[in-house]
PDB file of C-alpha atoms in Angstrom:
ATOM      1  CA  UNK J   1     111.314 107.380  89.560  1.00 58.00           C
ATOM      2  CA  UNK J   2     107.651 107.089  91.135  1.00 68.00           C
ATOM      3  CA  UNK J   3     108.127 110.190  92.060  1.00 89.00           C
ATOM      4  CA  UNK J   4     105.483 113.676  91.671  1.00 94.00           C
ATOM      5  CA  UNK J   5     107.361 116.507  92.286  1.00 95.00           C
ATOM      6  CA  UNK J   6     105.519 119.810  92.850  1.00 96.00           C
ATOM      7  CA  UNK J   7     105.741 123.135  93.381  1.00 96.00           C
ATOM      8  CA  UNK J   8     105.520 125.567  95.310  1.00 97.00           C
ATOM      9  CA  UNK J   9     104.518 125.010  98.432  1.00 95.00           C
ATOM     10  CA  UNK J  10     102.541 127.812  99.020  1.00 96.00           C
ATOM     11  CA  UNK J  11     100.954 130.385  96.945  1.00 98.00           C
ATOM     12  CA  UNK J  12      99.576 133.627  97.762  1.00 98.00           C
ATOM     13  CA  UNK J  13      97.284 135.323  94.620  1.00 98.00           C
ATOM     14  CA  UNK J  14      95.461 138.261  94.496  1.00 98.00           C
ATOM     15  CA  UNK J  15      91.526 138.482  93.531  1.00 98.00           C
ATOM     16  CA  UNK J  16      91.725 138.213  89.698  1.00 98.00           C
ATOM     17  CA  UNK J  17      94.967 137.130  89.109  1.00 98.00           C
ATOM     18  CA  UNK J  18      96.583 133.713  87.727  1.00 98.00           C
ATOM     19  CA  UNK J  19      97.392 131.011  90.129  1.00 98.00           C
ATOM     20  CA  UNK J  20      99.872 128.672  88.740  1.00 98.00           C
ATOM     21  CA  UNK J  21     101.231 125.342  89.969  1.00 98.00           C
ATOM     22  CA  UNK J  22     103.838 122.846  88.556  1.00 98.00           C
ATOM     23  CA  UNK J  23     104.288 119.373  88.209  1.00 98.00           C
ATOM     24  CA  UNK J  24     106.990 117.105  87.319  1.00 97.00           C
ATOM     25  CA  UNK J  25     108.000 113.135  86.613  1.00 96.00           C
ATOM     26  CA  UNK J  26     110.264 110.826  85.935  1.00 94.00           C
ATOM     27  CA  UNK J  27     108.585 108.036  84.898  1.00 92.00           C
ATOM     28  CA  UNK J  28     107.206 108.024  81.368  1.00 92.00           C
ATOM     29  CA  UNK J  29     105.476 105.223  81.494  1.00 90.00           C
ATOM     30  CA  UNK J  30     103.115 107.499  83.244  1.00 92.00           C
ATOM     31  CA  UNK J  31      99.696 108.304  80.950  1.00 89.00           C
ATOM     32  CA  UNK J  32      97.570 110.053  83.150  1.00 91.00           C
ATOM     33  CA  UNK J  33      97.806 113.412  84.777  1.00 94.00           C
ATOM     34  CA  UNK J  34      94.890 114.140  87.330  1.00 94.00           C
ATOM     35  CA  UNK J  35      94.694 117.333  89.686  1.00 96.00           C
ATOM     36  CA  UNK J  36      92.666 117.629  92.799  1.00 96.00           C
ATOM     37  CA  UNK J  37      91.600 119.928  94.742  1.00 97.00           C
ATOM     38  CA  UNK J  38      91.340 119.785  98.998  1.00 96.00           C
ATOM     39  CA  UNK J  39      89.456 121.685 101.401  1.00 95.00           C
ATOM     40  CA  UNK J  40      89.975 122.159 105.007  1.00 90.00           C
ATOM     41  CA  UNK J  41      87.936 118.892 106.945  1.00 86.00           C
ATOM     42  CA  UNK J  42      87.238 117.773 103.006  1.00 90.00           C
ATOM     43  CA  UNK J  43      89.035 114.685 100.915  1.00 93.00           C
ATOM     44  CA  UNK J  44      90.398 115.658  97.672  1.00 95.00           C
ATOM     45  CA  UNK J  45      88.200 116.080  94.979  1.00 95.00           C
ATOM     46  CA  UNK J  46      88.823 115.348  91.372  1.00 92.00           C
ATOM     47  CA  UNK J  47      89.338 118.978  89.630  1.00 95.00           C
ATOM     48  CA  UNK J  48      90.793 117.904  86.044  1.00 94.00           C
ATOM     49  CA  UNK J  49      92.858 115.762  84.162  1.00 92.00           C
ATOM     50  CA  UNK J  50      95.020 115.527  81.218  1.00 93.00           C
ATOM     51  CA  UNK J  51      96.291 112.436  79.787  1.00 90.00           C
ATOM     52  CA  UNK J  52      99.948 113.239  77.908  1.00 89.00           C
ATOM     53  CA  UNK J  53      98.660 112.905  73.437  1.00 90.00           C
ATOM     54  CA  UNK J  54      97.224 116.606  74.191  1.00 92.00           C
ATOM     55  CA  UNK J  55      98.953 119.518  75.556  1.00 94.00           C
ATOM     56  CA  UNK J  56      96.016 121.501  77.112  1.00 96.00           C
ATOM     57  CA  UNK J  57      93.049 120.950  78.338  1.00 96.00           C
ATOM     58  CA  UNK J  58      90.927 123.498  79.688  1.00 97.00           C
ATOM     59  CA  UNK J  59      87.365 123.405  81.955  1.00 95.00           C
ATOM     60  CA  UNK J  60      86.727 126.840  82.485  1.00 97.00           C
ATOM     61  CA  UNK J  61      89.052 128.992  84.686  1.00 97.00           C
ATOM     62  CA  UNK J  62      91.079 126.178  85.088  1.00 97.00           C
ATOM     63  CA  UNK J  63      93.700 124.551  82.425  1.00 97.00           C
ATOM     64  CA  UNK J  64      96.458 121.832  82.919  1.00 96.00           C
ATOM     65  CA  UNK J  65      99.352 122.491  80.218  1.00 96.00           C
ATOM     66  CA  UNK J  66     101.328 119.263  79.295  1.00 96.00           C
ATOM     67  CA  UNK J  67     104.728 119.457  78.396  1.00 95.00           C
ATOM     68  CA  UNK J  68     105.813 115.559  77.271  1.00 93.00           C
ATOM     69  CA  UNK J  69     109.163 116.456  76.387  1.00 94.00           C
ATOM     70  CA  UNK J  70     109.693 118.235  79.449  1.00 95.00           C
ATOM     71  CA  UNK J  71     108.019 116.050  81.344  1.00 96.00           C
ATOM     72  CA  UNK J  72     106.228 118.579  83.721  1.00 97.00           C
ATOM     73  CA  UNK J  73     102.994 119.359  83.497  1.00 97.00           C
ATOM     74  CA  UNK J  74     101.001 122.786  85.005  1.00 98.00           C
ATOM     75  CA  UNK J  75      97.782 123.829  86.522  1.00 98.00           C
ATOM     76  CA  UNK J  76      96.428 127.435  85.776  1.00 98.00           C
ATOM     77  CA  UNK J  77      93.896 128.974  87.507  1.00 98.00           C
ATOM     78  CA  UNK J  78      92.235 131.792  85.827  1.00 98.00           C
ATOM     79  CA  UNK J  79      90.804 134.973  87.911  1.00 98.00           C
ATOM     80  CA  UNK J  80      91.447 133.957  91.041  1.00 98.00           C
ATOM     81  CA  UNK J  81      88.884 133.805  93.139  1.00 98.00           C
ATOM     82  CA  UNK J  82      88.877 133.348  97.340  1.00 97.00           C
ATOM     83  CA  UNK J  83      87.173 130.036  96.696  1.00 97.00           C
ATOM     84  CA  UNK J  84      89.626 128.783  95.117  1.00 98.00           C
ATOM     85  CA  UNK J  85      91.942 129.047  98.257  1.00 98.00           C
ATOM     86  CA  UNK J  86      92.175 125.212  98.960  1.00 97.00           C
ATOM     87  CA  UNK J  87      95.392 122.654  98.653  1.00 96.00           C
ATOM     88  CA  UNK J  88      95.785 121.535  95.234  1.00 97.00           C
ATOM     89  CA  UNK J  89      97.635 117.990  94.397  1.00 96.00           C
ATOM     90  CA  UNK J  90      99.126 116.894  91.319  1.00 96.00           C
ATOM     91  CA  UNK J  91      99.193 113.180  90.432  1.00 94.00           C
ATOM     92  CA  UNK J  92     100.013 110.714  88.111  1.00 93.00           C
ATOM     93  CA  UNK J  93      99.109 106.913  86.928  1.00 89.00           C
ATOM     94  CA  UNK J  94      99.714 104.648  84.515  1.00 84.00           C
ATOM     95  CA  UNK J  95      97.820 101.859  82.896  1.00 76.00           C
ATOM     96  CA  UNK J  96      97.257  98.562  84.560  1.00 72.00           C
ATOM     97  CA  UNK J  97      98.422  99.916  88.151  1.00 73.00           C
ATOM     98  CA  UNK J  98      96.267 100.870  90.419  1.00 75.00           C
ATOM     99  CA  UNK J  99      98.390 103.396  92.151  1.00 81.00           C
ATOM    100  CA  UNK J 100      98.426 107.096  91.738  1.00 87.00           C
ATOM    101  CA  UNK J 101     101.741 109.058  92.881  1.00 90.00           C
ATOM    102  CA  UNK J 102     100.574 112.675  94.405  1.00 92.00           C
ATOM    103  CA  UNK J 103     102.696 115.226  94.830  1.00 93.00           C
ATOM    104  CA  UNK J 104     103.708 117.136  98.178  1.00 92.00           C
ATOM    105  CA  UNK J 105     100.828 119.679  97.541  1.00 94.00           C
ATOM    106  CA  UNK J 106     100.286 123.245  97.220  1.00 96.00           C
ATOM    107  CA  UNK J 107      98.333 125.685  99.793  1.00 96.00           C
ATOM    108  CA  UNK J 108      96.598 128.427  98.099  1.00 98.00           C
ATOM    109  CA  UNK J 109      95.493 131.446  99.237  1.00 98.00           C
ATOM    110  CA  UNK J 110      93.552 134.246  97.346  1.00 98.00           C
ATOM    111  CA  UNK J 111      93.455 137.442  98.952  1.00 97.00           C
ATOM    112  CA  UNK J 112      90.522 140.176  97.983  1.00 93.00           C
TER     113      UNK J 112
ATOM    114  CA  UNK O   1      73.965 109.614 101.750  1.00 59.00           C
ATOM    115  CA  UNK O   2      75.754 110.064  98.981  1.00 76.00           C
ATOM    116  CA  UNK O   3      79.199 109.898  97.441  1.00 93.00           C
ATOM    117  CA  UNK O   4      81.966 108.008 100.307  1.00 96.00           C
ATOM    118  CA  UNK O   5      81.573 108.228 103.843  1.00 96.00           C
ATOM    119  CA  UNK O   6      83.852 107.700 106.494  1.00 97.00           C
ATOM    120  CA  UNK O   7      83.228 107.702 110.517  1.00 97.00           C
ATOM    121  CA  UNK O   8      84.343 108.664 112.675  1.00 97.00           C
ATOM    122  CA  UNK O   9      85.334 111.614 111.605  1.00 96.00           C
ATOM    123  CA  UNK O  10      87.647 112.597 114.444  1.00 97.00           C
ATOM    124  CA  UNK O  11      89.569 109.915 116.808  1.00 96.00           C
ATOM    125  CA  UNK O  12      91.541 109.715 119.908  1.00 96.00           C
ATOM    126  CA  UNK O  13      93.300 107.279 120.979  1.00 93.00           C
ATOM    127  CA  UNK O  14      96.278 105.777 123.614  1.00 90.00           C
ATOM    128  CA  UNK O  15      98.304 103.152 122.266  1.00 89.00           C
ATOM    129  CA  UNK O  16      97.266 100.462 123.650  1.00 88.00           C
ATOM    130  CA  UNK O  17      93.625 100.567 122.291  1.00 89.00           C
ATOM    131  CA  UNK O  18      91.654  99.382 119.484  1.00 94.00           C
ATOM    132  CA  UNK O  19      89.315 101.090 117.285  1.00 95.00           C
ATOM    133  CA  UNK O  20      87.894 100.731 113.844  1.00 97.00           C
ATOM    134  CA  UNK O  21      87.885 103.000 111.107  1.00 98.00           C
ATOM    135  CA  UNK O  22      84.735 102.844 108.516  1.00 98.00           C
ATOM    136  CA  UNK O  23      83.998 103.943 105.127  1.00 98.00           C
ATOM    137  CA  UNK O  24      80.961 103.554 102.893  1.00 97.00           C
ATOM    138  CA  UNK O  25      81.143 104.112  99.404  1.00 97.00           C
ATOM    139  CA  UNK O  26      77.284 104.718  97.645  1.00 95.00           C
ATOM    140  CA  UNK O  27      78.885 105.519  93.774  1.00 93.00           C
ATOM    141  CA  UNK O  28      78.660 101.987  92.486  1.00 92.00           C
ATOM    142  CA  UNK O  29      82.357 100.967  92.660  1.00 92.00           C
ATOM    143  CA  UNK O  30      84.413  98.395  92.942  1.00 90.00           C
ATOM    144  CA  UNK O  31      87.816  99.218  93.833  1.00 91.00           C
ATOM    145  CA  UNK O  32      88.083 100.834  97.502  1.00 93.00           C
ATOM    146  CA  UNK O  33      91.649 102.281  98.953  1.00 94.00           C
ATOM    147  CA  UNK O  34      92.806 103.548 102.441  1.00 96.00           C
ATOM    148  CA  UNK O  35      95.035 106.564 102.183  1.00 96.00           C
ATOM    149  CA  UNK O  36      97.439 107.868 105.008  1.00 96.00           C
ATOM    150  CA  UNK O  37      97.327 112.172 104.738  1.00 94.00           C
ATOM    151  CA  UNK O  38     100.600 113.957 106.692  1.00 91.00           C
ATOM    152  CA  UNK O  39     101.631 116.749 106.850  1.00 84.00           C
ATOM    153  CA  UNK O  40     103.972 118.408 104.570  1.00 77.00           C
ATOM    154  CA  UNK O  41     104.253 114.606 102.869  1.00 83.00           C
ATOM    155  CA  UNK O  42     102.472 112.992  99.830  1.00 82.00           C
ATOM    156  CA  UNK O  43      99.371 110.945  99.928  1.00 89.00           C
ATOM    157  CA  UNK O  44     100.575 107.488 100.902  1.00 92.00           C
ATOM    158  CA  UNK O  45      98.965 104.656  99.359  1.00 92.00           C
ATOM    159  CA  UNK O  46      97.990 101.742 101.900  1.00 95.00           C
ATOM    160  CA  UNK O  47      95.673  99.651 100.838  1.00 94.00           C
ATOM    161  CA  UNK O  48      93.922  98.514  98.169  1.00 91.00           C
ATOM    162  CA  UNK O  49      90.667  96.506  97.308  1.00 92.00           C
ATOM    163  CA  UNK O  50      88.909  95.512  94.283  1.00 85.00           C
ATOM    164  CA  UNK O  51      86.127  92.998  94.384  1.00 85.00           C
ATOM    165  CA  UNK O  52      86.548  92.746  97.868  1.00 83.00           C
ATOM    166  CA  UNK O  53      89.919  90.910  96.979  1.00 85.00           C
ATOM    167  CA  UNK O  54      93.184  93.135  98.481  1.00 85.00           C
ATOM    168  CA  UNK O  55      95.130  93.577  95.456  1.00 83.00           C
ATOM    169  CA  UNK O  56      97.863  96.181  97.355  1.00 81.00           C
ATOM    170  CA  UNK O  57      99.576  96.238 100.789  1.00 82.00           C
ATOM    171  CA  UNK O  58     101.973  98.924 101.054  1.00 81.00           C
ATOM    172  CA  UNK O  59     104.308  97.858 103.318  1.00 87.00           C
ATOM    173  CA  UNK O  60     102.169  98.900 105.777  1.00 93.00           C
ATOM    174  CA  UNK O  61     102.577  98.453 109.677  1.00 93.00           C
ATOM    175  CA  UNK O  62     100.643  95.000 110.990  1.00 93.00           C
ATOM    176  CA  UNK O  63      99.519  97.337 113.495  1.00 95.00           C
ATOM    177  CA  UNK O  64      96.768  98.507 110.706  1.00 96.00           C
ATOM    178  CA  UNK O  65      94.644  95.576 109.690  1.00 96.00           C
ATOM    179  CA  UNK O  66      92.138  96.527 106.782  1.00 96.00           C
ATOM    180  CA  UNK O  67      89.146  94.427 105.874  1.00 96.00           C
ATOM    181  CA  UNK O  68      86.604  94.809 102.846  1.00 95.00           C
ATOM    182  CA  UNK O  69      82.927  92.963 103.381  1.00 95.00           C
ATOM    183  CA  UNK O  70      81.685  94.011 100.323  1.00 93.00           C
ATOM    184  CA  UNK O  71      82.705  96.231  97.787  1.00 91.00           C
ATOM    185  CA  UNK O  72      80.671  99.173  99.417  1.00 95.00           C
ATOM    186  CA  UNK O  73      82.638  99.084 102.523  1.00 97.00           C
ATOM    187  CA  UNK O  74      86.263  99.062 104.133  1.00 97.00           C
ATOM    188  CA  UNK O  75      87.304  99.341 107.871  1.00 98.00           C
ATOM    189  CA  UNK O  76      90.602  99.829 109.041  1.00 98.00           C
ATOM    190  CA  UNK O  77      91.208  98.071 111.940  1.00 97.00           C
ATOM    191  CA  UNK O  78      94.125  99.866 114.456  1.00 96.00           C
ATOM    192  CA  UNK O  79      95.583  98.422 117.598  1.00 94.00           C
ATOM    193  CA  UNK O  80      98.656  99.130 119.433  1.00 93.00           C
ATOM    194  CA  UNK O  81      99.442 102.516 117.384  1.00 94.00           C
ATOM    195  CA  UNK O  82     102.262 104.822 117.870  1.00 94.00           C
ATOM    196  CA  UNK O  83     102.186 108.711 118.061  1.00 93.00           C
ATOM    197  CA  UNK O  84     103.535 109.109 114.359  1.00 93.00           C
ATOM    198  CA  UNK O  85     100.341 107.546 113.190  1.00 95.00           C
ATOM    199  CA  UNK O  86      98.331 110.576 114.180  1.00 96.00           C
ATOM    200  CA  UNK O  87      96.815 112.042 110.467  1.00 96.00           C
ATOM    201  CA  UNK O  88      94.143 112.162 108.634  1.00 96.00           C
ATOM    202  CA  UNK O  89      93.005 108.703 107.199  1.00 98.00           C
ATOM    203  CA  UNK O  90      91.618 109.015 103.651  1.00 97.00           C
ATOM    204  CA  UNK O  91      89.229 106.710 102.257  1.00 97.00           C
ATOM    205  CA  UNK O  92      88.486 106.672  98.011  1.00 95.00           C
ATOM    206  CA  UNK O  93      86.654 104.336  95.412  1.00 93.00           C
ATOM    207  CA  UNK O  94      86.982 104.265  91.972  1.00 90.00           C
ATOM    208  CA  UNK O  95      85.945 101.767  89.169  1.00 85.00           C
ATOM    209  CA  UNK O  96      88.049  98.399  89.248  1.00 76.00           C
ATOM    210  CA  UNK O  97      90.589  97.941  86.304  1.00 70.00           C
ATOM    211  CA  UNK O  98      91.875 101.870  86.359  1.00 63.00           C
ATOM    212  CA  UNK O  99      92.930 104.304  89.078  1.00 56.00           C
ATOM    213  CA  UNK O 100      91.429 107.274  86.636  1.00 68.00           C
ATOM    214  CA  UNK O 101      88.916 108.928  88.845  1.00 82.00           C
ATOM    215  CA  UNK O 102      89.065 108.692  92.695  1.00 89.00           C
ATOM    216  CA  UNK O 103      86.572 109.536  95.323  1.00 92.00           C
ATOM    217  CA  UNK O 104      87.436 110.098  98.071  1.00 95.00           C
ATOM    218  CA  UNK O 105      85.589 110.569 101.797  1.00 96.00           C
ATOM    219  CA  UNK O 106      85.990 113.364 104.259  1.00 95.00           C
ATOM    220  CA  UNK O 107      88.490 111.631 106.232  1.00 96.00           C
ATOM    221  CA  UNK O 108      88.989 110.587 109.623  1.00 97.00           C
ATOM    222  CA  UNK O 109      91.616 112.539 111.481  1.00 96.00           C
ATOM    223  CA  UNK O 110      93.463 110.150 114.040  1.00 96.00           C
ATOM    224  CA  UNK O 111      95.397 111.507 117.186  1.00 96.00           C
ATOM    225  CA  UNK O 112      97.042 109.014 119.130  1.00 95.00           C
ATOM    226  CA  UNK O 113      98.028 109.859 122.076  1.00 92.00           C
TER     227      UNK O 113
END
């Protein structure tokens, strides 16, 4: 039930195009939805984060869509761009714990 | 130096040593965490530290032995390891009393050989 499941594993985008990666839990005592982002020889970095009483949230080419019913949740990446290729984690937390369940991950590559 | 440190950032080692793994965070927290990075597998969760006081041990090995000074820094202590220890050893701070933002360091990757 702690559980992050994500998908896909790997991703392969164009130059432009929409990267998209999903998320999904069990738990619903889960209220906060954080992505990061991870470079090769780099720790993950923060990239965004939505916390489930809003379905979208969006910081410029990149948006998290919420789905609370469904309980997944998505990260879109807008015009691709090769510096974007990184591994991107999903996670989740809840209040009062100080543990955050990642997913597996998700390698992305964006080819010119 | 800014944001969280960690050296070294690349270790060898045969089981039978002992070595120390260091991080140093310069954001103003108080809550510190080691993280164990595989591959193919989620971030696992092995310690945790707020106020210098370790508030999470997750299930991990006796064979790692963490220890927090001061809320700016953490070592991981490792003796006796085993080849499936070999990854990349995360080190993050956030603000004590939520998990909301994490920083984390560089990493140190760990080979044992």
């Amino acid at each position: 039930q702690q559980q992050v499941k994500q998908s896909p594993q790997s991703l392969i985008v164009q130059k432009g195009g929409i990267s998209i990666i999903n998320c999904a839990y069990e738990n619903t005592a889960f209220d906060y939805f954080p992505w990061y982002q991870q470079f090769p020889g780099k720790g993950p970095a923060l990239l965004i984060a939505i916390r489930p009483d809003v379905s979208e949230k969006k910081e410029g080419r990149f948006t998290i869509s919420f789905n609370k019913s469904a309980k997944q949740f998505s990260l879109h990446i807008m015009d691709s761009q090769p510096g974007d290729s990184a591994t991107y984690f999903c996670a989740a937390s809840m209040a009062g714990y100080q543990k955050v369940t990642f997913g597996t991950g998700t390698k992305l590559q964006v080819i010119p | 130096e800014t944001g969280v440190t960690q050296t070294p950032r690349h270790l060898v080692m045969g089981m039978t040593n002992k070595k120390s793994l260091k991080c140093e965070q310069h954001l103003g927290h108080n809550a510190m965490y080691w993280y164990k990075q595989s591959a193919k597998k989620p971030l696992e969760l092995m310690f945790v530290y707020n106020f210098k006081e370790q508030t999470e041990n997750n299930s991990v090995p006796s064979r790692f032995s963490p220890e927090c000074p001061n809320s700016s820094h953490l070592f991981l202590h490792l003796h006796t390891l085993q080849p499936e220890d070999s990854a990349l050893y995360l080190c993050a701070s956030s603000q004590a009393g939520g998990p909301y933002e994490q920083y984390f360091g560089p990493g140190t990757r760990l080979t044992v050989t």
